[in-house]
Amino acid sequence: MATASAPPAKVSLREDLTCAICCDLFREPVMLACMHHFCRACISRYWRGTQSPVTCPQCRKEFSTKQFQTNYLVAAMVEKVRVTTSDTYIQNLEKQLRETLESHRLRKEDAVNSIRRDKDKMETIKRVGADLQARVKGEFRSLHQILSEEEALLLEQLRREQEEEVQRVERHLEAMQQTARELEDNMRVLQQVSADTDNMVLTELPQLRACAQVDIAAEFDINAFSNKYMAPIQYITWRKMFKSLKPGPSRLTFDVDTAHPSILVSRDKSVAVECDAIIPHVDQNNKRFLQCVNVLAVQGFTSGRHYWEVEVGSKPKWDLGVASEAIDRHARIKLSPQSGYWTLRVRNGSEYWAGTQPWTRLQLASCPQRVGVFMDCEERRVSFYDADNMSLIYFFTKGPRGKAFPFFSPCISDGSQKPQPIKLLCYPPVALSG
């Protein structure tokens, strides 16, 4: 029954390579003059004791001598058939079949998981995009009708960015779905062959479709996508309208009681600069920085959204940002969120670093002369901007809890040039709606 159900070509080949005497595959096949083949040992035994002439066991043709010729081509074919029909070969082939099937199953599982992640990303993008649209519209509702054009422009930019993000994920989704379909087709072929191995001798794996390899999609960065729409939009728009004006929304002053003894604060408390002499102070309230050349603003914030600007000019070294009220002001501590600081740093005039742990090096197209700091207490976001064009420099997403103060450090100069000050830009206040 097994032979009858085997492929005709395979059955015919085995029959052609079977000795008519021993009814088994040829061993050392030889060919008689009549072109019939037999095992060398079989034909030798068949002719043993027979006087000439001898005959062919198949066609009975007579030969005057006992002569035959070794057929190396047939011998090679017989050896190949013998090897490919051996139990070991079949077991190895079946093992390869199982492993290939399992590999395709795992790849399909990965593809299905990737499809699910892509769909989740698409929903997240759409949800975040919808939330951002509502936020943008809310910002613009508080402005005069003259700002409606700015609102429309910004919403169109958001729509394009959202569409680009969705299209990128859709392209990846389509590629993964195509790969999943191809893997499914291959699995059906492999399963069919695997099911037929009981009724046939497997000599090679079936022809499979080439499945495209699709890279894992990059994770959707919600913060990068939404940050420009979480910015102080009203102020940015206001600055676009009044390019000739340079006010900042918050009026800050330096808190002299927190200033390190080597920091000189101007009489109006808007300028701070390092000085050579140590200024005697009485630290009555335990507020003063003693180890680091730092100073805080008088104004502290626990709620709402606040923006201020600091003029740093071409000063080659400074730190600024936000500090938690609970920081240790008497010890030398690394500026990092873990220590209660969310800061931006400059060294050597052009090396910009975000105060993460470890530090994050930033690549800026130009060196800001004025830096804007935006703190959203409810969202716990601290962002830094080039105040001349309101381009984002860096942002923290896990800002301070509780009360926090604007933080500044004019730093210690190298002595090669006169220390340069940092200045608070105290324009008439322009409130950001909370």
PDB file of N, CA and C in Angstrom, residues 78-122:
ATOM      1  N   VAL A  78      22.154   4.644  -7.192  1.00  0.00           N
ATOM      2  CA  VAL A  78      21.696   3.679  -6.198  1.00  0.00           C
ATOM      3  C   VAL A  78      22.086   4.140  -4.797  1.00  0.00           C
ATOM      4  N   GLU A  79      23.319   4.643  -4.664  1.00  0.00           N
ATOM      5  CA  GLU A  79      23.790   5.076  -3.344  1.00  0.00           C
ATOM      6  C   GLU A  79      22.964   6.261  -2.835  1.00  0.00           C
ATOM      7  N   LYS A  80      22.619   7.159  -3.752  1.00  0.00           N
ATOM      8  CA  LYS A  80      21.798   8.305  -3.358  1.00  0.00           C
ATOM      9  C   LYS A  80      20.412   7.860  -2.909  1.00  0.00           C
ATOM     10  N   VAL A  81      19.795   6.953  -3.676  1.00  0.00           N
ATOM     11  CA  VAL A  81      18.476   6.444  -3.298  1.00  0.00           C
ATOM     12  C   VAL A  81      18.554   5.699  -1.977  1.00  0.00           C
ATOM     13  N   ARG A  82      19.631   4.917  -1.797  1.00  0.00           N
ATOM     14  CA  ARG A  82      19.780   4.154  -0.553  1.00  0.00           C
ATOM     15  C   ARG A  82      19.897   5.094   0.660  1.00  0.00           C
ATOM     16  N   VAL A  83      20.694   6.168   0.477  1.00  0.00           N
ATOM     17  CA  VAL A  83      20.888   7.121   1.580  1.00  0.00           C
ATOM     18  C   VAL A  83      19.596   7.869   1.884  1.00  0.00           C
ATOM     19  N   THR A  84      18.916   8.347   0.817  1.00  0.00           N
ATOM     20  CA  THR A  84      17.719   9.173   1.026  1.00  0.00           C
ATOM     21  C   THR A  84      16.514   8.374   1.480  1.00  0.00           C
ATOM     22  N   THR A  85      16.612   7.055   1.430  1.00  0.00           N
ATOM     23  CA  THR A  85      15.504   6.233   1.928  1.00  0.00           C
ATOM     24  C   THR A  85      15.857   5.533   3.231  1.00  0.00           C
ATOM     25  N   SER A  86      17.018   5.889   3.786  1.00  0.00           N
ATOM     26  CA  SER A  86      17.407   5.268   5.050  1.00  0.00           C
ATOM     27  C   SER A  86      16.605   5.866   6.199  1.00  0.00           C
ATOM     28  N   ASP A  87      16.463   5.107   7.268  1.00  0.00           N
ATOM     29  CA  ASP A  87      15.707   5.583   8.436  1.00  0.00           C
ATOM     30  C   ASP A  87      16.341   6.825   9.031  1.00  0.00           C
ATOM     31  N   THR A  88      17.679   6.857   9.120  1.00  0.00           N
ATOM     32  CA  THR A  88      18.370   8.011   9.706  1.00  0.00           C
ATOM     33  C   THR A  88      18.110   9.269   8.889  1.00  0.00           C
ATOM     34  N   TYR A  89      18.210   9.135   7.570  1.00  0.00           N
ATOM     35  CA  TYR A  89      17.989  10.306   6.706  1.00  0.00           C
ATOM     36  C   TYR A  89      16.561  10.818   6.848  1.00  0.00           C
ATOM     37  N   ILE A  90      15.610   9.880   6.833  1.00  0.00           N
ATOM     38  CA  ILE A  90      14.201  10.275   6.943  1.00  0.00           C
ATOM     39  C   ILE A  90      13.935  10.929   8.298  1.00  0.00           C
ATOM     40  N   GLN A  91      14.536  10.365   9.362  1.00  0.00           N
ATOM     41  CA  GLN A  91      14.354  10.961  10.688  1.00  0.00           C
ATOM     42  C   GLN A  91      14.926  12.374  10.750  1.00  0.00           C
ATOM     43  N   ASN A  92      16.131  12.544  10.152  1.00  0.00           N
ATOM     44  CA  ASN A  92      16.735  13.877  10.128  1.00  0.00           C
ATOM     45  C   ASN A  92      15.876  14.855   9.325  1.00  0.00           C
ATOM     46  N   LEU A  93      15.348  14.388   8.210  1.00  0.00           N
ATOM     47  CA  LEU A  93      14.518  15.262   7.375  1.00  0.00           C
ATOM     48  C   LEU A  93      13.226  15.635   8.092  1.00  0.00           C
ATOM     49  N   GLU A  94      12.642  14.628   8.771  1.00  0.00           N
ATOM     50  CA  GLU A  94      11.435  14.920   9.532  1.00  0.00           C
ATOM     51  C   GLU A  94      11.728  15.885  10.671  1.00  0.00           C
ATOM     52  N   LYS A  95      12.925  15.761  11.283  1.00  0.00           N
ATOM     53  CA  LYS A  95      13.323  16.696  12.339  1.00  0.00           C
ATOM     54  C   LYS A  95      13.442  18.105  11.782  1.00  0.00           C
ATOM     55  N   GLN A  96      14.078  18.220  10.594  1.00  0.00           N
ATOM     56  CA  GLN A  96      14.185  19.533   9.948  1.00  0.00           C
ATOM     57  C   GLN A  96      12.803  20.102   9.650  1.00  0.00           C
ATOM     58  N   LEU A  97      11.909  19.227   9.216  1.00  0.00           N
ATOM     59  CA  LEU A  97      10.546  19.666   8.923  1.00  0.00           C
ATOM     60  C   LEU A  97       9.884  20.220  10.174  1.00  0.00           C
ATOM     61  N   ARG A  98      10.019  19.490  11.294  1.00  0.00           N
ATOM     62  CA  ARG A  98       9.425  19.962  12.545  1.00  0.00           C
ATOM     63  C   ARG A  98      10.043  21.275  12.997  1.00  0.00           C
ATOM     64  N   GLU A  99      11.391  21.356  12.898  1.00  0.00           N
ATOM     65  CA  GLU A  99      12.069  22.582  13.323  1.00  0.00           C
ATOM     66  C   GLU A  99      11.672  23.768  12.447  1.00  0.00           C
ATOM     67  N   THR A 100      11.567  23.532  11.143  1.00  0.00           N
ATOM     68  CA  THR A 100      11.167  24.624  10.241  1.00  0.00           C
ATOM     69  C   THR A 100       9.740  25.067  10.534  1.00  0.00           C
ATOM     70  N   LEU A 101       8.880  24.087  10.787  1.00  0.00           N
ATOM     71  CA  LEU A 101       7.493  24.409  11.123  1.00  0.00           C
ATOM     72  C   LEU A 101       7.433  25.207  12.422  1.00  0.00           C
ATOM     73  N   GLU A 102       8.218  24.805  13.427  1.00  0.00           N
ATOM     74  CA  GLU A 102       8.241  25.515  14.698  1.00  0.00           C
ATOM     75  C   GLU A 102       8.807  26.924  14.527  1.00  0.00           C
ATOM     76  N   SER A 103       9.846  27.051  13.686  1.00  0.00           N
ATOM     77  CA  SER A 103      10.416  28.374  13.411  1.00  0.00           C
ATOM     78  C   SER A 103       9.381  29.300  12.793  1.00  0.00           C
ATOM     79  N   HIS A 104       8.624  28.768  11.844  1.00  0.00           N
ATOM     80  CA  HIS A 104       7.581  29.581  11.223  1.00  0.00           C
ATOM     81  C   HIS A 104       6.472  29.916  12.217  1.00  0.00           C
ATOM     82  N   ARG A 105       6.170  28.956  13.099  1.00  0.00           N
ATOM     83  CA  ARG A 105       5.150  29.227  14.099  1.00  0.00           C
ATOM     84  C   ARG A 105       5.575  30.359  15.020  1.00  0.00           C
ATOM     85  N   LEU A 106       6.857  30.322  15.456  1.00  0.00           N
ATOM     86  CA  LEU A 106       7.364  31.374  16.333  1.00  0.00           C
ATOM     87  C   LEU A 106       7.413  32.721  15.617  1.00  0.00           C
ATOM     88  N   ARG A 107       7.833  32.688  14.349  1.00  0.00           N
ATOM     89  CA  ARG A 107       7.867  33.945  13.587  1.00  0.00           C
ATOM     90  C   ARG A 107       6.462  34.504  13.393  1.00  0.00           C
ATOM     91  N   LYS A 108       5.511  33.608  13.158  1.00  0.00           N
ATOM     92  CA  LYS A 108       4.137  34.079  13.028  1.00  0.00           C
ATOM     93  C   LYS A 108       3.647  34.674  14.347  1.00  0.00           C
ATOM     94  N   GLU A 109       4.014  34.010  15.456  1.00  0.00           N
ATOM     95  CA  GLU A 109       3.620  34.530  16.768  1.00  0.00           C
ATOM     96  C   GLU A 109       4.210  35.919  16.994  1.00  0.00           C
ATOM     97  N   ASP A 110       5.504  36.102  16.611  1.00  0.00           N
ATOM     98  CA  ASP A 110       6.130  37.421  16.722  1.00  0.00           C
ATOM     99  C   ASP A 110       5.408  38.432  15.839  1.00  0.00           C
ATOM    100  N   ALA A 111       5.059  37.997  14.633  1.00  0.00           N
ATOM    101  CA  ALA A 111       4.369  38.908  13.714  1.00  0.00           C
ATOM    102  C   ALA A 111       3.009  39.310  14.267  1.00  0.00           C
ATOM    103  N   VAL A 112       2.285  38.346  14.843  1.00  0.00           N
ATOM    104  CA  VAL A 112       0.973  38.652  15.421  1.00  0.00           C
ATOM    105  C   VAL A 112       1.113  39.620  16.593  1.00  0.00           C
ATOM    106  N   ASN A 113       2.142  39.385  17.432  1.00  0.00           N
ATOM    107  CA  ASN A 113       2.373  40.293  18.554  1.00  0.00           C
ATOM    108  C   ASN A 113       2.725  41.692  18.061  1.00  0.00           C
ATOM    109  N   SER A 114       3.542  41.749  17.010  1.00  0.00           N
ATOM    110  CA  SER A 114       3.907  43.051  16.450  1.00  0.00           C
ATOM    111  C   SER A 114       2.694  43.758  15.873  1.00  0.00           C
ATOM    112  N   ILE A 115       1.816  42.987  15.230  1.00  0.00           N
ATOM    113  CA  ILE A 115       0.578  43.576  14.688  1.00  0.00           C
ATOM    114  C   ILE A 115      -0.259  44.160  15.818  1.00  0.00           C
ATOM    115  N   ARG A 116      -0.357  43.412  16.921  1.00  0.00           N
ATOM    116  CA  ARG A 116      -1.133  43.910  18.054  1.00  0.00           C
ATOM    117  C   ARG A 116      -0.517  45.187  18.615  1.00  0.00           C
ATOM    118  N   ARG A 117       0.845  45.193  18.725  1.00  0.00           N
ATOM    119  CA  ARG A 117       1.505  46.402  19.225  1.00  0.00           C
ATOM    120  C   ARG A 117       1.288  47.579  18.285  1.00  0.00           C
ATOM    121  N   ASP A 118       1.354  47.315  16.971  1.00  0.00           N
ATOM    122  CA  ASP A 118       1.125  48.391  16.007  1.00  0.00           C
ATOM    123  C   ASP A 118      -0.278  48.967  16.151  1.00  0.00           C
ATOM    124  N   LYS A 119      -1.258  48.093  16.332  1.00  0.00           N
ATOM    125  CA  LYS A 119      -2.634  48.573  16.495  1.00  0.00           C
ATOM    126  C   LYS A 119      -2.773  49.384  17.782  1.00  0.00           C
ATOM    127  N   ASP A 120      -2.107  48.905  18.856  1.00  0.00           N
ATOM    128  CA  ASP A 120      -2.142  49.655  20.112  1.00  0.00           C
ATOM    129  C   ASP A 120      -1.481  51.018  19.942  1.00  0.00           C
ATOM    130  N   LYS A 121      -0.361  51.044  19.200  1.00  0.00           N
ATOM    131  CA  LYS A 121       0.321  52.321  18.960  1.00  0.00           C
ATOM    132  C   LYS A 121      -0.579  53.272  18.188  1.00  0.00           C
ATOM    133  N   MET A 122      -1.264  52.727  17.182  1.00  0.00           N
ATOM    134  CA  MET A 122      -2.158  53.579  16.396  1.00  0.00           C
ATOM    135  C   MET A 122      -3.243  54.180  17.273  1.00  0.00           C
TER     136      MET A 122
END
